[in-house]
Amino acid sequence: MAQYLPIIYAVLALGGLGILFGIVLGLADKKFAVEVDERVSAVRAAVAGANCGACGYAGCDAYAAAVVRGDAKANACTPGGAKTVKAIAAIMGVSAEALEPMVARVRCQGTCERVTTRYEYSGVPSCRAVSGIAGGPNACEFGCVGYGECLSVCAFGAISMVDGIAVIDDDVCTGCGMCVDICPRNIIAMLPKDQTVVVMCRNEATGKRAVLQCKTACVGCKRCEKACDSESIKVVKGVAVIDETTCTRCGACIPVCPMHCIVNFYERNMEDVALVTAQAELNDIEIP
Amino acid sequence: MNPIVKILLFMFSCVLTNNYIFSRFLGCCPFLGVSNKVETAFGMGIAVTFVMALASLFTYFVYYYVLIPLNLAYLNTIAFILVIASLVQVVEMFLKKSAPSLYGALGIYLPLITTNCAVLGVTILNITEGYNLLYSVLNGTFGALGFLLAIVLMAGVRERLETAKIAPALKGFPISLVIAGLMSIAFLGFSNMFAGVM
């Protein structure tokens, strides 16, 4: 028995010290308890809790605190999805309708047959590499180059390449924004899911030059500006841009666009668009 | 020698000649990690001072009244870590309550005081040097004030570096290490300061 005494002493001594410090810490915790807004812990419980940082804050705790402070929107937790948005909206007393989730949208329709090709590229199959070489093989220096860099960073498999253009599946997209960051052409944007009217072009060239580059390029004719009642669509640097905060989604700009680059995202039919575009070209559309 | 003079000399030697960072090279992690701004560096220094002083006090009792009577002196490292970790927890709670901005600024470095080797270094040195209670606490307190001095000096230098013209290869961490080395050499000048009187 005697030979075990040092071990027993060691266990008792360290265990005793541990328990003693534990009790002291427990008392200190009571004494120094910080009153936390109970909504913070409620929001913290409602979010996905992955500490992914997709909301732009350093972890779920920081995001929950920011929501309660009023600095962050309730719909920033993308992994949590609609359920989380509703839960946070209920806690914070805001309506869930105003919290439409964001999705990534590819704003380009320059498929292989519509865009003019300047040279054959056979190097590294990377959007960023090809964009750096004489503006890319496509005549349009603003559109999708089609090497699918966005596809490779999408953790959810929401992106596919169709006819040389990235296409994002709205139902699968979680709005994490990885593709927005990787796209060297800046043609993928985060837009509210209910923003049905989208300008599907980023081409800053105007008039004939734009048409020569791509058959569905925005020519900057400003017809959409005149058709818009809420002054939400403006031609900036030769390309129409919709302000989605004031846009009423009425779609008045869609039929007036001679190049058919403004579309209703859910009703567009790629073949129709191509047909009408070709027709407009034959009719020698007015180009300022 | 007059005991009061002796204590004063001991205090000064803790801060200058035996500086934990510049002559013993302990606690370099927070020294480089939290020395971006003078304000947070000062906060970190104060937190470390508090922990080191109390750790010296408590480990003295733990060592001489628990470990030695039970013949468990070989457990001093683990027992001291226990004391230090608990103290850091208390400091963390205290700061969260009374100085939330400092708590936020120190961030991850606050719980990392637990693994600040200068704190464990002080407590172990107290034992190996055979200091009594008074000298242990003085060693802890003034050793930590040496740390505070070093980290605040470093933060002051680094704040000026922000606007200085530095070769791109040296920007940021490399130049900080170079400065730490130069400061260490400068502190070497104190090394024989009290040799004649002590």
Tab-separated table of C-alpha atoms in Angstrom:
chain	number	residue	atom	x	y	z
A	1	MET	CA	0.000	0.000	0.000
A	2	ALA	CA	2.778	2.362	0.981
A	3	GLN	CA	4.278	2.362	-2.490
A	4	TYR	CA	1.009	3.737	-3.911
A	5	LEU	CA	0.845	6.642	-1.444
A	6	PRO	CA	2.784	9.141	-3.666
A	7	ILE	CA	0.368	8.460	-6.513
A	8	ILE	CA	-2.651	8.933	-4.272
A	9	TYR	CA	-1.148	12.113	-2.851
A	10	ALA	CA	-0.458	13.407	-6.335
A	11	VAL	CA	-4.023	12.718	-7.487
A	12	LEU	CA	-5.504	14.203	-4.328
A	13	ALA	CA	-3.275	17.274	-4.393
A	14	LEU	CA	-3.857	18.150	-8.045
A	15	GLY	CA	-7.512	17.113	-7.942
A	16	GLY	CA	-8.025	19.201	-4.811
A	17	LEU	CA	-6.329	22.209	-6.371
A	18	GLY	CA	-8.427	21.745	-9.496
A	19	ILE	CA	-11.677	21.592	-7.537
A	20	LEU	CA	-10.668	24.586	-5.430
A	21	PHE	CA	-9.863	26.702	-8.494
A	22	GLY	CA	-13.039	25.453	-10.137
A	23	ILE	CA	-15.133	26.692	-7.235
A	24	VAL	CA	-13.330	30.047	-7.222
A	25	LEU	CA	-13.897	30.406	-10.968
A	26	GLY	CA	-17.546	29.481	-10.568
A	27	LEU	CA	-17.999	32.200	-7.951
A	28	ALA	CA	-16.083	34.691	-10.117
A	29	ASP	CA	-18.333	33.844	-13.063
A	30	LYS	CA	-21.371	34.767	-10.968
A	31	LYS	CA	-19.741	37.946	-9.714
A	32	PHE	CA	-18.491	39.122	-13.119
A	33	ALA	CA	-21.467	37.876	-15.132
A	34	VAL	CA	-22.164	40.197	-18.046
A	35	GLU	CA	-25.787	40.703	-18.884
A	36	VAL	CA	-26.190	39.721	-22.494
A	37	ASP	CA	-29.202	40.811	-24.499
A	38	GLU	CA	-31.272	37.635	-24.589
A	39	ARG	CA	-31.978	38.224	-28.256
A	40	VAL	CA	-28.254	37.713	-28.949
A	41	SER	CA	-28.344	34.189	-27.581
A	42	ALA	CA	-31.658	33.553	-29.366
A	43	VAL	CA	-30.216	34.693	-32.695
A	44	ARG	CA	-27.053	32.722	-31.971
A	45	ALA	CA	-29.180	29.608	-31.507
A	46	ALA	CA	-31.111	30.284	-34.727
A	47	VAL	CA	-28.132	30.626	-37.091
A	48	ALA	CA	-26.463	27.654	-38.722
A	49	GLY	CA	-23.534	27.768	-36.293
A	50	ALA	CA	-20.908	26.723	-38.818
A	51	ASN	CA	-18.693	29.766	-38.083
A	52	CYS	CA	-18.189	29.933	-41.844
A	53	GLY	CA	-17.907	33.727	-42.078
A	54	ALA	CA	-20.209	33.953	-45.104
A	55	CYS	CA	-22.111	36.754	-43.346
A	56	GLY	CA	-18.949	38.868	-43.266
A	57	TYR	CA	-18.530	38.697	-39.497
A	58	ALA	CA	-15.910	36.846	-37.477
A	59	GLY	CA	-18.063	33.886	-36.553
A	60	CYS	CA	-21.641	33.276	-35.508
A	61	ASP	CA	-21.308	35.083	-32.164
A	62	ALA	CA	-20.155	38.285	-33.837
A	63	TYR	CA	-22.953	38.028	-36.398
A	64	ALA	CA	-25.606	37.487	-33.714
A	65	ALA	CA	-24.341	40.537	-31.812
A	66	ALA	CA	-24.343	42.594	-35.032
A	67	VAL	CA	-27.927	41.561	-35.856
A	68	VAL	CA	-29.160	42.660	-32.457
A	69	ARG	CA	-27.171	45.912	-32.686
A	70	GLY	CA	-28.907	46.493	-36.004
A	71	ASP	CA	-25.679	46.488	-38.014
A	72	ALA	CA	-26.349	43.247	-39.874
A	73	LYS	CA	-29.326	42.118	-41.879
A	74	ALA	CA	-31.276	39.068	-40.827
A	75	ASN	CA	-30.697	37.348	-44.158
A	76	ALA	CA	-26.893	37.258	-44.066
A	77	CYS	CA	-26.648	33.694	-42.764
A	78	THR	CA	-26.644	31.830	-46.051
A	79	PRO	CA	-25.960	28.295	-44.762
A	80	GLY	CA	-29.041	28.606	-42.525
A	81	GLY	CA	-31.305	29.329	-45.489
A	82	ALA	CA	-34.878	30.560	-45.384
A	83	LYS	CA	-35.616	28.829	-42.083
A	84	THR	CA	-32.918	30.821	-40.278
A	85	VAL	CA	-34.008	34.059	-41.921
A	86	LYS	CA	-37.558	33.517	-40.678
A	87	ALA	CA	-36.374	32.612	-37.194
A	88	ILE	CA	-34.155	35.707	-36.937
A	89	ALA	CA	-36.898	37.869	-38.417
A	90	ALA	CA	-39.293	36.602	-35.735
A	91	ILE	CA	-36.778	37.329	-32.955
A	92	MET	CA	-35.958	40.797	-34.243
A	93	GLY	CA	-39.559	41.676	-35.155
A	94	VAL	CA	-38.969	42.383	-38.840
A	95	SER	CA	-41.039	40.967	-41.643
A	96	ALA	CA	-39.559	38.025	-43.496
A	97	GLU	CA	-40.840	39.340	-46.831
A	98	ALA	CA	-38.306	42.120	-46.739
A	99	LEU	CA	-35.556	39.592	-46.350
A	100	GLU	CA	-35.496	38.001	-49.765
A	101	PRO	CA	-32.369	35.843	-49.990
A	102	MET	CA	-29.622	36.772	-52.401
A	103	VAL	CA	-28.542	34.554	-55.238
A	104	ALA	CA	-25.648	34.775	-57.666
A	105	ARG	CA	-26.593	35.721	-61.234
A	106	VAL	CA	-24.390	35.449	-64.306
A	107	ARG	CA	-25.031	38.628	-66.279
A	108	CYS	CA	-23.991	37.470	-69.733
A	109	GLN	CA	-25.699	35.744	-72.658
A	110	GLY	CA	-22.703	35.639	-74.953
A	111	THR	CA	-22.864	32.014	-75.964
A	112	CYS	CA	-20.388	30.570	-78.464
A	113	GLU	CA	-22.417	31.440	-81.560
A	114	ARG	CA	-23.343	34.956	-80.445
A	115	VAL	CA	-19.967	36.278	-79.455
A	116	THR	CA	-17.253	37.006	-82.020
A	117	THR	CA	-14.043	35.046	-81.534
A	118	ARG	CA	-10.756	36.845	-82.135
A	119	TYR	CA	-8.258	34.042	-81.679
A	120	GLU	CA	-7.999	30.395	-80.673
A	121	TYR	CA	-6.830	29.926	-77.105
A	122	SER	CA	-5.161	26.678	-76.136
A	123	GLY	CA	-3.346	27.530	-72.898
A	124	VAL	CA	-4.170	26.891	-69.257
A	125	PRO	CA	-7.945	26.389	-69.003
A	126	SER	CA	-8.466	29.187	-66.473
A	127	CYS	CA	-10.707	32.247	-66.767
A	128	ARG	CA	-8.175	34.435	-64.994
A	129	ALA	CA	-5.288	33.270	-67.200
A	130	VAL	CA	-7.200	33.677	-70.446
A	131	SER	CA	-8.588	37.096	-69.472
A	132	GLY	CA	-5.045	38.369	-69.123
A	133	ILE	CA	-4.051	37.488	-72.677
A	134	ALA	CA	-4.956	40.324	-75.042
A	135	GLY	CA	-8.371	40.689	-73.412
A	136	GLY	CA	-9.351	37.092	-73.996
A	137	PRO	CA	-10.320	35.210	-77.163
A	138	ASN	CA	-13.814	36.720	-77.262
A	139	ALA	CA	-14.263	40.076	-78.968
A	140	CYS	CA	-16.336	41.113	-75.960
A	141	GLU	CA	-13.901	41.904	-73.167
A	142	PHE	CA	-16.655	42.066	-70.572
A	143	GLY	CA	-18.423	38.731	-70.971
A	144	CYS	CA	-18.060	35.178	-69.744
A	145	VAL	CA	-14.930	33.494	-71.134
A	146	GLY	CA	-16.371	30.104	-70.311
A	147	TYR	CA	-13.516	28.280	-68.623
A	148	GLY	CA	-15.624	27.622	-65.564
A	149	GLU	CA	-13.496	29.008	-62.747
A	150	CYS	CA	-16.765	29.753	-60.920
A	151	LEU	CA	-17.820	26.150	-61.396
A	152	SER	CA	-14.681	24.919	-59.650
A	153	VAL	CA	-15.135	27.128	-56.569
A	154	CYS	CA	-18.849	26.443	-56.113
A	155	ALA	CA	-19.070	24.163	-53.100
A	156	PHE	CA	-22.701	23.343	-53.827
A	157	GLY	CA	-22.514	22.335	-57.482
A	158	ALA	CA	-24.991	25.026	-58.474
A	159	ILE	CA	-23.062	26.164	-61.554
A	160	SER	CA	-22.860	24.413	-64.900
A	161	MET	CA	-21.389	25.486	-68.211
A	162	VAL	CA	-23.974	25.673	-71.000
A	163	ASP	CA	-22.786	26.635	-74.451
A	164	GLY	CA	-19.755	28.511	-73.130
A	165	ILE	CA	-21.666	30.411	-70.449
A	166	ALA	CA	-21.869	29.755	-66.731
A	167	VAL	CA	-25.448	29.044	-65.656
A	168	ILE	CA	-26.383	29.114	-61.990
A	169	ASP	CA	-29.232	27.016	-60.623
A	170	ASP	CA	-31.230	29.375	-58.396
A	171	ASP	CA	-32.630	26.568	-56.292
A	172	VAL	CA	-29.213	25.168	-55.431
A	173	CYS	CA	-27.353	28.501	-55.018
A	174	THR	CA	-26.878	29.385	-51.345
A	175	GLY	CA	-25.594	32.866	-52.065
A	176	CYS	CA	-22.155	32.326	-50.538
A	177	GLY	CA	-20.548	34.629	-53.120
A	178	MET	CA	-17.493	32.502	-53.878
A	179	CYS	CA	-18.137	32.683	-57.638
A	180	VAL	CA	-18.597	36.457	-57.439
A	181	ASP	CA	-15.120	36.818	-55.993
A	182	ILE	CA	-13.383	34.443	-58.403
A	183	CYS	CA	-14.860	35.762	-61.672
A	184	PRO	CA	-12.175	37.921	-63.324
A	185	ARG	CA	-14.798	39.628	-65.487
A	186	ASN	CA	-17.014	40.642	-62.589
A	187	ILE	CA	-20.102	39.421	-64.419
A	188	ILE	CA	-21.528	37.375	-61.549
A	189	ALA	CA	-23.416	39.506	-59.048
A	190	MET	CA	-25.387	38.883	-55.894
A	191	LEU	CA	-28.970	39.918	-56.597
A	192	PRO	CA	-32.157	39.487	-54.594
A	193	LYS	CA	-33.878	36.267	-55.602
A	194	ASP	CA	-37.087	38.150	-56.457
A	195	GLN	CA	-35.205	40.516	-58.805
A	196	THR	CA	-36.693	38.899	-61.897
A	197	VAL	CA	-35.667	41.641	-64.312
A	198	VAL	CA	-31.965	41.356	-65.045
A	199	VAL	CA	-29.706	43.120	-67.545
A	200	MET	CA	-27.841	40.162	-68.995
A	201	CYS	CA	-24.865	42.128	-70.265
A	202	ARG	CA	-21.851	44.004	-68.933
A	203	ASN	CA	-20.471	45.191	-72.267
A	204	GLU	CA	-19.368	48.806	-71.967
A	205	ALA	CA	-18.937	49.306	-75.706
A	206	THR	CA	-21.775	51.193	-77.413
A	207	GLY	CA	-23.552	51.077	-80.745
A	208	LYS	CA	-22.169	49.172	-83.669
A	209	ARG	CA	-18.982	48.243	-81.840
A	210	ALA	CA	-20.969	46.390	-79.228
A	211	VAL	CA	-23.022	44.537	-81.854
A	212	LEU	CA	-19.858	43.488	-83.650
A	213	GLN	CA	-18.532	42.022	-80.442
A	214	CYS	CA	-21.647	40.110	-79.418
A	215	LYS	CA	-25.093	39.699	-80.876
A	216	THR	CA	-26.771	40.281	-77.515
A	217	ALA	CA	-24.592	43.091	-76.190
A	218	CYS	CA	-26.120	46.157	-74.561
A	219	VAL	CA	-25.603	48.971	-77.045
A	220	GLY	CA	-26.389	51.728	-74.563
A	221	CYS	CA	-29.422	53.042	-76.514
A	222	LYS	CA	-31.232	54.182	-73.339
A	223	ARG	CA	-34.629	52.927	-74.493
A	224	CYS	CA	-34.975	51.081	-71.216
A	225	GLU	CA	-34.297	54.336	-69.348
A	226	LYS	CA	-37.227	55.982	-71.122
A	227	ALA	CA	-39.524	53.004	-70.596
A	228	CYS	CA	-38.874	52.836	-66.848
A	229	ASP	CA	-41.445	54.617	-64.674
A	230	SER	CA	-39.469	54.370	-61.462
A	231	GLU	CA	-36.182	55.594	-62.963
A	232	SER	CA	-34.517	52.443	-61.710
A	233	ILE	CA	-32.634	51.567	-64.875
A	234	LYS	CA	-29.779	53.789	-66.002
A	235	VAL	CA	-27.181	53.467	-68.711
A	236	VAL	CA	-23.856	53.801	-66.913
A	237	LYS	CA	-20.614	53.612	-68.933
A	238	GLY	CA	-22.469	52.251	-71.943
A	239	VAL	CA	-24.335	49.475	-70.162
A	240	ALA	CA	-27.793	49.431	-68.582
A	241	VAL	CA	-27.751	48.939	-64.811
A	242	ILE	CA	-30.816	48.252	-62.668
A	243	ASP	CA	-31.063	49.654	-59.165
A	244	GLU	CA	-32.766	46.706	-57.473
A	245	THR	CA	-33.712	48.732	-54.407
A	246	THR	CA	-36.132	50.907	-56.401
A	247	CYS	CA	-36.949	48.548	-59.298
A	248	THR	CA	-40.612	47.517	-59.221
A	249	ARG	CA	-39.948	44.408	-61.357
A	250	CYS	CA	-42.649	45.629	-63.758
A	251	GLY	CA	-40.679	44.467	-66.764
A	252	ALA	CA	-41.456	47.526	-68.929
A	253	CYS	CA	-37.833	47.637	-70.014
A	254	ILE	CA	-37.840	44.052	-71.305
A	255	PRO	CA	-39.782	44.473	-74.582
A	256	VAL	CA	-38.124	47.770	-75.532
A	257	CYS	CA	-34.577	46.417	-75.486
A	258	PRO	CA	-33.562	45.980	-79.132
A	259	MET	CA	-30.750	43.626	-78.187
A	260	HIS	CA	-32.846	41.509	-75.812
A	261	CYS	CA	-30.291	41.729	-73.107
A	262	ILE	CA	-32.858	42.697	-70.484
A	263	VAL	CA	-34.757	39.559	-69.568
A	264	ASN	CA	-37.223	38.191	-67.114
A	265	PHE	CA	-34.913	35.712	-65.501
A	266	TYR	CA	-37.533	33.027	-64.985
A	267	GLU	CA	-39.323	33.338	-68.308
A	268	ARG	CA	-36.494	33.740	-70.737
A	269	ASN	CA	-36.065	31.269	-73.506
A	270	MET	CA	-32.589	31.247	-74.920
A	271	GLU	CA	-33.696	30.197	-78.433
A	272	ASP	CA	-36.375	32.899	-78.651
A	273	VAL	CA	-33.885	35.505	-77.598
A	274	ALA	CA	-31.472	34.434	-80.314
A	275	LEU	CA	-34.215	34.478	-82.944
A	276	VAL	CA	-35.528	37.913	-82.080
A	277	THR	CA	-32.013	39.267	-81.910
A	278	ALA	CA	-31.242	38.032	-85.379
A	279	GLN	CA	-34.513	39.585	-86.573
A	280	ALA	CA	-33.646	42.928	-85.002
A	281	GLU	CA	-30.298	42.859	-86.720
A	282	LEU	CA	-31.917	42.259	-90.110
A	283	ASN	CA	-34.300	45.158	-89.532
A	284	ASP	CA	-31.302	47.436	-88.981
A	285	ILE	CA	-32.100	48.593	-85.485
A	286	GLU	CA	-31.538	52.158	-84.486
A	287	ILE	CA	-28.105	52.504	-82.973
A	288	PRO	CA	-27.123	55.851	-81.464
B	1	MET	CA	23.815	46.149	2.515
B	2	ASN	CA	20.720	48.033	3.561
B	3	PRO	CA	17.804	45.598	2.911
B	4	ILE	CA	15.625	48.333	1.415
B	5	VAL	CA	18.360	49.293	-1.049
B	6	LYS	CA	18.765	45.613	-1.842
B	7	ILE	CA	15.055	45.251	-2.636
B	8	LEU	CA	15.122	48.392	-4.790
B	9	LEU	CA	18.094	47.043	-6.701
B	10	PHE	CA	16.319	43.704	-7.139
B	11	MET	CA	13.261	45.478	-8.542
B	12	PHE	CA	15.309	47.456	-11.053
B	13	SER	CA	17.285	44.416	-12.114
B	14	CYS	CA	13.998	42.572	-12.773
B	15	VAL	CA	12.821	45.335	-15.078
B	16	LEU	CA	16.058	46.196	-16.878
B	17	THR	CA	18.902	43.715	-16.593
B	18	ASN	CA	16.890	40.501	-16.382
B	19	ASN	CA	14.138	41.666	-18.714
B	20	TYR	CA	12.088	38.592	-19.572
B	21	ILE	CA	11.841	39.413	-23.239
B	22	PHE	CA	15.199	40.966	-24.019
B	23	SER	CA	17.548	38.897	-21.922
B	24	ARG	CA	15.647	35.689	-21.197
B	25	PHE	CA	13.631	35.582	-24.459
B	26	LEU	CA	10.451	34.460	-22.738
B	27	GLY	CA	6.979	35.649	-23.772
B	28	CYS	CA	7.879	36.540	-27.338
B	29	CYS	CA	4.473	35.492	-28.733
B	30	PRO	CA	2.373	38.287	-27.193
B	31	PHE	CA	5.377	40.630	-27.514
B	32	LEU	CA	5.111	40.329	-31.303
B	33	GLY	CA	1.411	39.563	-31.530
B	34	VAL	CA	-0.165	42.380	-29.517
B	35	SER	CA	2.345	45.159	-30.138
B	36	ASN	CA	0.529	46.831	-33.028
B	37	LYS	CA	-0.980	49.615	-30.966
B	38	VAL	CA	0.339	51.209	-27.787
B	39	GLU	CA	-3.109	51.122	-26.205
B	40	THR	CA	-3.668	47.377	-26.571
B	41	ALA	CA	-0.012	46.669	-25.783
B	42	PHE	CA	-0.439	48.540	-22.526
B	43	GLY	CA	-3.628	46.608	-21.748
B	44	MET	CA	-1.877	43.331	-22.476
B	45	GLY	CA	1.064	44.366	-20.281
B	46	ILE	CA	-1.248	45.219	-17.392
B	47	ALA	CA	-3.136	41.913	-17.766
B	48	VAL	CA	0.151	39.980	-17.811
B	49	THR	CA	1.396	41.965	-14.792
B	50	PHE	CA	-1.727	41.059	-12.855
B	51	VAL	CA	-1.469	37.393	-13.785
B	52	MET	CA	2.270	37.179	-13.118
B	53	ALA	CA	2.131	38.891	-9.727
B	54	LEU	CA	-0.751	36.732	-8.504
B	55	ALA	CA	0.741	33.598	-10.064
B	56	SER	CA	3.989	34.217	-8.155
B	57	LEU	CA	2.025	34.603	-4.921
B	58	PHE	CA	-0.206	31.552	-5.366
B	59	THR	CA	2.462	29.239	-6.754
B	60	TYR	CA	4.640	30.043	-3.749
B	61	PHE	CA	1.948	28.728	-1.419
B	62	VAL	CA	1.099	25.810	-3.697
B	63	TYR	CA	4.735	24.804	-3.927
B	64	TYR	CA	5.847	25.215	-0.327
B	65	TYR	CA	2.620	24.239	1.462
B	66	VAL	CA	1.150	21.581	-0.854
B	67	LEU	CA	3.762	20.088	-3.143
B	68	ILE	CA	6.833	20.033	-0.820
B	69	PRO	CA	5.082	18.468	2.232
B	70	LEU	CA	3.630	15.754	-0.020
B	71	ASN	CA	6.962	15.165	-1.803
B	72	LEU	CA	5.378	16.190	-5.084
B	73	ALA	CA	7.884	18.859	-6.140
B	74	TYR	CA	8.231	17.134	-9.519
B	75	LEU	CA	4.616	18.114	-10.278
B	76	ASN	CA	5.367	21.821	-10.075
B	77	THR	CA	4.940	22.511	-13.816
B	78	ILE	CA	1.451	21.029	-14.057
B	79	ALA	CA	0.342	22.543	-10.749
B	80	PHE	CA	1.610	25.987	-11.776
B	81	ILE	CA	-0.119	25.762	-15.156
B	82	LEU	CA	-3.340	25.024	-13.263
B	83	VAL	CA	-2.883	28.142	-11.136
B	84	ILE	CA	-2.020	30.313	-14.148
B	85	ALA	CA	-4.928	29.047	-16.242
B	86	SER	CA	-7.391	29.783	-13.430
B	87	LEU	CA	-5.955	33.265	-12.951
B	88	VAL	CA	-6.221	33.997	-16.659
B	89	GLN	CA	-9.860	32.903	-16.590
B	90	VAL	CA	-10.544	35.300	-13.728
B	91	VAL	CA	-8.771	38.127	-15.572
B	92	GLU	CA	-10.787	37.349	-18.685
B	93	MET	CA	-14.092	37.499	-16.804
B	94	PHE	CA	-13.017	40.685	-15.065
B	95	LEU	CA	-12.038	42.398	-18.328
B	96	LYS	CA	-15.209	41.249	-20.086
B	97	LYS	CA	-17.203	42.913	-17.338
B	98	SER	CA	-15.209	46.070	-16.716
B	99	ALA	CA	-13.362	46.822	-19.972
B	100	PRO	CA	-15.194	45.246	-22.949
B	101	SER	CA	-13.249	47.315	-25.483
B	102	LEU	CA	-9.917	46.082	-24.137
B	103	TYR	CA	-11.384	42.570	-24.000
B	104	GLY	CA	-12.242	42.849	-27.681
B	105	ALA	CA	-8.871	44.351	-28.600
B	106	LEU	CA	-6.865	41.639	-26.840
B	107	GLY	CA	-9.014	38.987	-28.468
B	108	ILE	CA	-7.384	35.591	-28.730
B	109	TYR	CA	-4.211	36.798	-26.982
B	110	LEU	CA	-6.010	37.101	-23.671
B	111	PRO	CA	-6.622	33.361	-23.092
B	112	LEU	CA	-3.172	32.814	-24.577
B	113	ILE	CA	-1.624	34.450	-21.489
B	114	THR	CA	-2.095	30.931	-20.108
B	115	THR	CA	0.557	29.721	-22.501
B	116	ASN	CA	2.734	32.817	-22.155
B	117	CYS	CA	5.983	31.148	-21.197
B	118	ALA	CA	7.116	34.238	-19.292
B	119	VAL	CA	4.404	33.570	-16.682
B	120	LEU	CA	5.385	29.948	-16.169
B	121	GLY	CA	9.023	31.023	-16.443
B	122	VAL	CA	8.671	33.442	-13.524
B	123	THR	CA	7.046	30.870	-11.271
B	124	ILE	CA	9.622	28.193	-12.051
B	125	LEU	CA	12.514	30.675	-11.676
B	126	ASN	CA	11.135	31.709	-8.277
B	127	ILE	CA	11.572	28.104	-7.161
B	128	THR	CA	14.953	27.403	-8.754
B	129	GLU	CA	16.417	30.695	-7.507
B	130	GLY	CA	15.061	29.920	-4.037
B	131	TYR	CA	13.320	33.270	-3.600
B	132	ASN	CA	11.249	33.832	-0.450
B	133	LEU	CA	7.640	35.037	-0.635
B	134	LEU	CA	8.528	38.751	-0.860
B	135	TYR	CA	11.140	38.231	-3.544
B	136	SER	CA	8.879	35.864	-5.492
B	137	VAL	CA	6.095	38.410	-5.663
B	138	LEU	CA	8.578	41.206	-6.470
B	139	ASN	CA	10.117	39.062	-9.194
B	140	GLY	CA	6.672	38.368	-10.646
B	141	THR	CA	5.467	41.965	-10.446
B	142	PHE	CA	8.574	43.708	-11.689
B	143	GLY	CA	9.444	41.027	-14.211
B	144	ALA	CA	5.985	41.653	-15.656
B	145	LEU	CA	6.577	45.420	-15.554
B	146	GLY	CA	9.709	44.713	-17.607
B	147	PHE	CA	7.465	42.872	-20.047
B	148	LEU	CA	5.084	45.857	-20.034
B	149	LEU	CA	7.990	48.220	-20.733
B	150	ALA	CA	9.254	46.048	-23.572
B	151	ILE	CA	5.863	45.588	-25.252
B	152	VAL	CA	4.924	49.275	-24.968
B	153	LEU	CA	8.317	50.340	-26.388
B	154	MET	CA	7.842	47.854	-29.217
B	155	ALA	CA	4.301	49.093	-29.904
B	156	GLY	CA	5.570	52.675	-30.007
B	157	VAL	CA	8.184	51.717	-32.580
B	158	ARG	CA	5.711	49.693	-34.625
B	159	GLU	CA	3.181	52.516	-34.708
B	160	ARG	CA	5.826	54.696	-36.347
B	161	LEU	CA	6.760	51.894	-38.717
B	162	GLU	CA	3.254	52.100	-40.187
B	163	THR	CA	4.174	55.297	-41.983
B	164	ALA	CA	7.876	54.603	-42.474
B	165	LYS	CA	9.411	53.715	-45.806
B	166	ILE	CA	10.469	50.097	-45.560
B	167	ALA	CA	11.745	47.701	-48.207
B	168	PRO	CA	8.778	45.536	-49.297
B	169	ALA	CA	10.549	42.315	-48.329
B	170	LEU	CA	10.944	43.539	-44.751
B	171	LYS	CA	7.462	45.018	-44.305
B	172	GLY	CA	5.458	43.815	-41.327
B	173	PHE	CA	6.786	40.880	-39.363
B	174	PRO	CA	10.424	40.726	-40.584
B	175	ILE	CA	11.179	44.328	-39.625
B	176	SER	CA	9.519	43.704	-36.239
B	177	LEU	CA	11.899	40.835	-35.591
B	178	VAL	CA	14.869	42.977	-36.616
B	179	ILE	CA	13.702	45.684	-34.204
B	180	ALA	CA	13.216	43.152	-31.419
B	181	GLY	CA	16.804	42.012	-31.937
B	182	LEU	CA	18.138	45.582	-31.876
B	183	MET	CA	16.165	46.349	-28.710
B	184	SER	CA	17.564	43.201	-27.136
B	185	ILE	CA	21.103	44.355	-27.920
B	186	ALA	CA	20.292	47.774	-26.468
B	187	PHE	CA	19.055	46.169	-23.244
B	188	LEU	CA	22.299	44.192	-23.099
B	189	GLY	CA	23.830	47.521	-22.074
B	190	PHE	CA	22.089	47.200	-18.691
B	191	SER	CA	23.568	43.780	-18.028
B	192	ASN	CA	26.360	44.767	-15.646
B	193	MET	CA	24.637	47.825	-14.241
B	194	PHE	CA	24.247	46.476	-10.697
B	195	ALA	CA	27.198	44.096	-10.716
B	196	GLY	CA	29.262	46.345	-8.473
B	197	VAL	CA	26.606	46.945	-5.820
B	198	MET	CA	24.805	43.611	-5.620
